[in-house]
Amino acid sequence: QVQLVESGGGLVQAGGSLRLSCVASGTIFSINTMGWYRQAPGKQRELVATITRGSSPNYADAVKGRFTISRGNAKNTVYLQMNGLKPEDTAMYYCNANLVDYYRNNYWGQGTQVTVSP
């Protein structure tokens, strides 16, 4: 079994910064891609950023230039540095991992709330 645990969410003012962390634990043979998605009330879950095993990043247009996704020194960790936060960034942020435990699977974290005040 695999578990993803996110941390780092909170309440910040517009223009502020947060750093989200996600750690995958359990029986993991390899991690192909890790990423972050978010869902605001009344909206569908959307891609924020992903990063491959080779550290190739992909960003949603809405966060390009403001957010940075990175791999930790441990291969089962991923970070999302969020700068220049806007009220529109307010959402529940979910960590995702595409990995191989016994077979290839997708896993999701429980989510961490990010709230940006005007």
mmCIF file with all atom_site columns, C-alpha atoms in Angstrom:
data_model
loop_
_atom_site.group_PDB
_atom_site.id
_atom_site.type_symbol
_atom_site.label_atom_id
_atom_site.label_alt_id
_atom_site.label_comp_id
_atom_site.label_asym_id
_atom_site.label_entity_id
_atom_site.label_seq_id
_atom_site.pdbx_PDB_ins_code
_atom_site.Cartn_x
_atom_site.Cartn_y
_atom_site.Cartn_z
_atom_site.occupancy
_atom_site.B_iso_or_equiv
_atom_site.pdbx_formal_charge
_atom_site.auth_seq_id
_atom_site.auth_comp_id
_atom_site.auth_asym_id
_atom_site.auth_atom_id
_atom_site.pdbx_PDB_model_num
ATOM 1   C CA . GLN A 1 1   ? 0.000   0.000  0.000   1.00 0.00 ? 1   GLN A CA 1
ATOM 2   C CA . VAL A 1 2   ? 1.069   3.557  -0.735  1.00 0.00 ? 2   VAL A CA 1
ATOM 3   C CA . GLN A 1 3   ? 0.195   6.738  1.090   1.00 0.00 ? 3   GLN A CA 1
ATOM 4   C CA . LEU A 1 4   ? 0.732   10.339 0.008   1.00 0.00 ? 4   LEU A CA 1
ATOM 5   C CA . VAL A 1 5   ? 0.853   12.992 2.707   1.00 0.00 ? 5   VAL A CA 1
ATOM 6   C CA . GLU A 1 6   ? 0.728   16.696 1.886   1.00 0.00 ? 6   GLU A CA 1
ATOM 7   C CA . SER A 1 7   ? 1.662   19.588 4.123   1.00 0.00 ? 7   SER A CA 1
ATOM 8   C CA . GLY A 1 8   ? 2.349   23.298 3.928   1.00 0.00 ? 8   GLY A CA 1
ATOM 9   C CA . GLY A 1 9   ? -1.047  24.763 3.174   1.00 0.00 ? 9   GLY A CA 1
ATOM 10  C CA . GLY A 1 10  ? -2.436  27.700 5.053   1.00 0.00 ? 10  GLY A CA 1
ATOM 11  C CA . LEU A 1 11  ? -3.801  31.211 4.917   1.00 0.00 ? 11  LEU A CA 1
ATOM 12  C CA . VAL A 1 12  ? -1.729  33.955 3.317   1.00 0.00 ? 12  VAL A CA 1
ATOM 13  C CA . GLN A 1 13  ? -2.273  37.414 1.937   1.00 0.00 ? 13  GLN A CA 1
ATOM 14  C CA . ALA A 1 14  ? -2.149  38.122 -1.767  1.00 0.00 ? 14  ALA A CA 1
ATOM 15  C CA . GLY A 1 15  ? 1.439   38.344 -2.924  1.00 0.00 ? 15  GLY A CA 1
ATOM 16  C CA . GLY A 1 16  ? 2.636   35.961 -0.256  1.00 0.00 ? 16  GLY A CA 1
ATOM 17  C CA . SER A 1 17  ? 4.272   32.575 -0.567  1.00 0.00 ? 17  SER A CA 1
ATOM 18  C CA . LEU A 1 18  ? 3.727   29.013 0.544   1.00 0.00 ? 18  LEU A CA 1
ATOM 19  C CA . ARG A 1 19  ? 5.712   25.837 0.051   1.00 0.00 ? 19  ARG A CA 1
ATOM 20  C CA . LEU A 1 20  ? 3.763   22.616 -0.262  1.00 0.00 ? 20  LEU A CA 1
ATOM 21  C CA . SER A 1 21  ? 5.360   19.255 0.395   1.00 0.00 ? 21  SER A CA 1
ATOM 22  C CA . CYS A 1 22  ? 4.282   15.750 -0.489  1.00 0.00 ? 22  CYS A CA 1
ATOM 23  C CA . VAL A 1 23  ? 5.854   12.520 0.681   1.00 0.00 ? 23  VAL A CA 1
ATOM 24  C CA . ALA A 1 24  ? 4.976   9.125  -0.712  1.00 0.00 ? 24  ALA A CA 1
ATOM 25  C CA . SER A 1 25  ? 5.499   6.162  1.554   1.00 0.00 ? 25  SER A CA 1
ATOM 26  C CA . GLY A 1 26  ? 4.910   2.452  1.415   1.00 0.00 ? 26  GLY A CA 1
ATOM 27  C CA . THR A 1 27  ? 6.014   -0.242 -0.956  1.00 0.00 ? 27  THR A CA 1
ATOM 28  C CA . ILE A 1 28  ? 7.270   1.732  -3.953  1.00 0.00 ? 28  ILE A CA 1
ATOM 29  C CA . PHE A 1 29  ? 9.518   0.344  -6.626  1.00 0.00 ? 29  PHE A CA 1
ATOM 30  C CA . SER A 1 30  ? 9.696   3.506  -8.703  1.00 0.00 ? 30  SER A CA 1
ATOM 31  C CA . ILE A 1 31  ? 7.923   6.815  -9.193  1.00 0.00 ? 31  ILE A CA 1
ATOM 32  C CA . ASN A 1 32  ? 7.292   7.934  -12.733 1.00 0.00 ? 32  ASN A CA 1
ATOM 33  C CA . THR A 1 33  ? 5.601   11.294 -12.208 1.00 0.00 ? 33  THR A CA 1
ATOM 34  C CA . MET A 1 34  ? 4.506   13.357 -9.236  1.00 0.00 ? 34  MET A CA 1
ATOM 35  C CA . GLY A 1 35  ? 2.389   16.443 -9.346  1.00 0.00 ? 35  GLY A CA 1
ATOM 36  C CA . TRP A 1 36  ? -0.081  18.830 -7.840  1.00 0.00 ? 36  TRP A CA 1
ATOM 37  C CA . TYR A 1 37  ? -3.718  19.396 -8.670  1.00 0.00 ? 37  TYR A CA 1
ATOM 38  C CA . ARG A 1 38  ? -6.192  21.780 -7.108  1.00 0.00 ? 38  ARG A CA 1
ATOM 39  C CA . GLN A 1 39  ? -9.920  22.100 -6.750  1.00 0.00 ? 39  GLN A CA 1
ATOM 40  C CA . ALA A 1 40  ? -11.825 25.200 -5.740  1.00 0.00 ? 40  ALA A CA 1
ATOM 41  C CA . PRO A 1 41  ? -15.449 25.115 -4.587  1.00 0.00 ? 41  PRO A CA 1
ATOM 42  C CA . GLY A 1 42  ? -17.777 24.751 -7.538  1.00 0.00 ? 42  GLY A CA 1
ATOM 43  C CA . LYS A 1 43  ? -14.944 23.997 -9.950  1.00 0.00 ? 43  LYS A CA 1
ATOM 44  C CA . GLN A 1 44  ? -13.404 20.859 -11.383 1.00 0.00 ? 44  GLN A CA 1
ATOM 45  C CA . ARG A 1 45  ? -10.059 19.573 -10.234 1.00 0.00 ? 45  ARG A CA 1
ATOM 46  C CA . GLU A 1 46  ? -7.330  21.005 -12.428 1.00 0.00 ? 46  GLU A CA 1
ATOM 47  C CA . LEU A 1 47  ? -3.682  20.395 -13.088 1.00 0.00 ? 47  LEU A CA 1
ATOM 48  C CA . VAL A 1 48  ? -1.258  22.744 -11.370 1.00 0.00 ? 48  VAL A CA 1
ATOM 49  C CA . ALA A 1 49  ? 2.120   21.194 -12.108 1.00 0.00 ? 49  ALA A CA 1
ATOM 50  C CA . THR A 1 50  ? 3.786   17.848 -12.676 1.00 0.00 ? 50  THR A CA 1
ATOM 51  C CA . ILE A 1 51  ? 7.361   16.655 -12.697 1.00 0.00 ? 51  ILE A CA 1
ATOM 52  C CA . THR A 1 52  ? 8.729   13.511 -14.288 1.00 0.00 ? 52  THR A CA 1
ATOM 53  C CA . ARG A 1 53  ? 11.298  11.018 -13.106 1.00 0.00 ? 53  ARG A CA 1
ATOM 54  C CA . GLY A 1 54  ? 13.816  12.998 -15.141 1.00 0.00 ? 54  GLY A CA 1
ATOM 55  C CA . SER A 1 55  ? 12.776  16.250 -13.425 1.00 0.00 ? 55  SER A CA 1
ATOM 56  C CA . SER A 1 56  ? 11.022  17.662 -16.469 1.00 0.00 ? 56  SER A CA 1
ATOM 57  C CA . PRO A 1 57  ? 8.349   20.089 -15.202 1.00 0.00 ? 57  PRO A CA 1
ATOM 58  C CA . ASN A 1 58  ? 4.979   20.937 -16.660 1.00 0.00 ? 58  ASN A CA 1
ATOM 59  C CA . TYR A 1 59  ? 2.849   23.860 -15.478 1.00 0.00 ? 59  TYR A CA 1
ATOM 60  C CA . ALA A 1 60  ? -0.649  25.103 -15.965 1.00 0.00 ? 60  ALA A CA 1
ATOM 61  C CA . ASP A 1 61  ? -0.694  28.466 -17.717 1.00 0.00 ? 61  ASP A CA 1
ATOM 62  C CA . ALA A 1 62  ? -2.299  30.096 -14.693 1.00 0.00 ? 62  ALA A CA 1
ATOM 63  C CA . VAL A 1 63  ? 0.724   29.414 -12.492 1.00 0.00 ? 63  VAL A CA 1
ATOM 64  C CA . LYS A 1 64  ? 3.643   29.713 -14.894 1.00 0.00 ? 64  LYS A CA 1
ATOM 65  C CA . GLY A 1 65  ? 6.258   32.102 -13.602 1.00 0.00 ? 65  GLY A CA 1
ATOM 66  C CA . ARG A 1 66  ? 4.877   32.003 -10.076 1.00 0.00 ? 66  ARG A CA 1
ATOM 67  C CA . PHE A 1 67  ? 4.979   28.350 -8.991  1.00 0.00 ? 67  PHE A CA 1
ATOM 68  C CA . THR A 1 68  ? 7.938   25.995 -9.089  1.00 0.00 ? 68  THR A CA 1
ATOM 69  C CA . ILE A 1 69  ? 7.687   22.242 -8.759  1.00 0.00 ? 69  ILE A CA 1
ATOM 70  C CA . SER A 1 70  ? 10.743  20.283 -7.714  1.00 0.00 ? 70  SER A CA 1
ATOM 71  C CA . ARG A 1 71  ? 11.859  16.851 -6.588  1.00 0.00 ? 71  ARG A CA 1
ATOM 72  C CA . GLY A 1 72  ? 13.296  16.347 -3.152  1.00 0.00 ? 72  GLY A CA 1
ATOM 73  C CA . ASN A 1 73  ? 16.607  14.682 -2.499  1.00 0.00 ? 73  ASN A CA 1
ATOM 74  C CA . ALA A 1 74  ? 14.483  11.697 -1.575  1.00 0.00 ? 74  ALA A CA 1
ATOM 75  C CA . LYS A 1 75  ? 12.925  10.383 -4.762  1.00 0.00 ? 75  LYS A CA 1
ATOM 76  C CA . ASN A 1 76  ? 9.527   9.988  -3.157  1.00 0.00 ? 76  ASN A CA 1
ATOM 77  C CA . THR A 1 77  ? 9.103   13.676 -2.337  1.00 0.00 ? 77  THR A CA 1
ATOM 78  C CA . VAL A 1 78  ? 7.857   16.621 -4.337  1.00 0.00 ? 78  VAL A CA 1
ATOM 79  C CA . TYR A 1 79  ? 7.545   20.299 -3.496  1.00 0.00 ? 79  TYR A CA 1
ATOM 80  C CA . LEU A 1 80  ? 5.526   23.167 -4.862  1.00 0.00 ? 80  LEU A CA 1
ATOM 81  C CA . GLN A 1 81  ? 6.950   26.603 -4.191  1.00 0.00 ? 81  GLN A CA 1
ATOM 82  C CA . MET A 1 82  ? 4.117   29.076 -4.605  1.00 0.00 ? 82  MET A CA 1
ATOM 83  C CA . ASN A 1 83  ? 5.100   32.720 -4.981  1.00 0.00 ? 83  ASN A CA 1
ATOM 84  C CA . GLY A 1 84  ? 3.033   35.742 -5.826  1.00 0.00 ? 84  GLY A CA 1
ATOM 85  C CA . LEU A 1 85  ? -0.122  34.052 -4.618  1.00 0.00 ? 85  LEU A CA 1
ATOM 86  C CA . LYS A 1 86  ? -3.439  35.405 -5.805  1.00 0.00 ? 86  LYS A CA 1
ATOM 87  C CA . PRO A 1 87  ? -6.950  34.965 -4.411  1.00 0.00 ? 87  PRO A CA 1
ATOM 88  C CA . GLU A 1 88  ? -7.697  32.903 -7.515  1.00 0.00 ? 88  GLU A CA 1
ATOM 89  C CA . ASP A 1 89  ? -5.200  30.324 -6.232  1.00 0.00 ? 89  ASP A CA 1
ATOM 90  C CA . THR A 1 90  ? -7.449  29.510 -3.292  1.00 0.00 ? 90  THR A CA 1
ATOM 91  C CA . ALA A 1 91  ? -8.259  25.803 -3.463  1.00 0.00 ? 91  ALA A CA 1
ATOM 92  C CA . MET A 1 92  ? -7.665  22.415 -1.980  1.00 0.00 ? 92  MET A CA 1
ATOM 93  C CA . TYR A 1 93  ? -4.342  21.203 -3.336  1.00 0.00 ? 93  TYR A CA 1
ATOM 94  C CA . TYR A 1 94  ? -3.835  17.493 -3.921  1.00 0.00 ? 94  TYR A CA 1
ATOM 95  C CA . CYS A 1 95  ? -0.626  15.590 -4.444  1.00 0.00 ? 95  CYS A CA 1
ATOM 96  C CA . ASN A 1 96  ? -0.624  12.925 -7.129  1.00 0.00 ? 96  ASN A CA 1
ATOM 97  C CA . ALA A 1 97  ? 1.867   10.196 -7.886  1.00 0.00 ? 97  ALA A CA 1
ATOM 98  C CA . ASN A 1 98  ? 2.074   7.844  -10.824 1.00 0.00 ? 98  ASN A CA 1
ATOM 99  C CA . LEU A 1 99  ? 4.206   5.025  -9.544  1.00 0.00 ? 99  LEU A CA 1
ATOM 100 C CA . VAL A 1 100 ? 4.918   1.345  -9.447  1.00 0.00 ? 100 VAL A CA 1
ATOM 101 C CA . ASP A 1 101 ? 4.231   -0.535 -6.248  1.00 0.00 ? 101 ASP A CA 1
ATOM 102 C CA . TYR A 1 102 ? 3.541   -4.034 -7.500  1.00 0.00 ? 102 TYR A CA 1
ATOM 103 C CA . TYR A 1 103 ? 1.944   -2.663 -10.635 1.00 0.00 ? 103 TYR A CA 1
ATOM 104 C CA . ARG A 1 104 ? 1.669   0.820  -12.095 1.00 0.00 ? 104 ARG A CA 1
ATOM 105 C CA . ASN A 1 105 ? -0.923  2.935  -10.286 1.00 0.00 ? 105 ASN A CA 1
ATOM 106 C CA . ASN A 1 106 ? -2.031  6.473  -9.529  1.00 0.00 ? 106 ASN A CA 1
ATOM 107 C CA . TYR A 1 107 ? -2.305  7.620  -5.929  1.00 0.00 ? 107 TYR A CA 1
ATOM 108 C CA . TRP A 1 108 ? -3.733  10.758 -4.370  1.00 0.00 ? 108 TRP A CA 1
ATOM 109 C CA . GLY A 1 109 ? -3.113  12.553 -1.118  1.00 0.00 ? 109 GLY A CA 1
ATOM 110 C CA . GLN A 1 110 ? -5.781  13.822 1.226   1.00 0.00 ? 110 GLN A CA 1
ATOM 111 C CA . GLY A 1 111 ? -5.307  17.436 0.193   1.00 0.00 ? 111 GLY A CA 1
ATOM 112 C CA . THR A 1 112 ? -4.047  20.572 1.874   1.00 0.00 ? 112 THR A CA 1
ATOM 113 C CA . GLN A 1 113 ? -6.019  23.808 1.895   1.00 0.00 ? 113 GLN A CA 1
ATOM 114 C CA . VAL A 1 114 ? -4.519  26.980 0.456   1.00 0.00 ? 114 VAL A CA 1
ATOM 115 C CA . THR A 1 115 ? -6.418  30.185 1.094   1.00 0.00 ? 115 THR A CA 1
ATOM 116 C CA . VAL A 1 116 ? -5.249  33.530 -0.255  1.00 0.00 ? 116 VAL A CA 1
ATOM 117 C CA . SER A 1 117 ? -6.902  36.647 1.097   1.00 0.00 ? 117 SER A CA 1
ATOM 118 C CA . PRO A 1 118 ? -7.246  39.763 -1.056  1.00 0.00 ? 118 PRO A CA 1
#
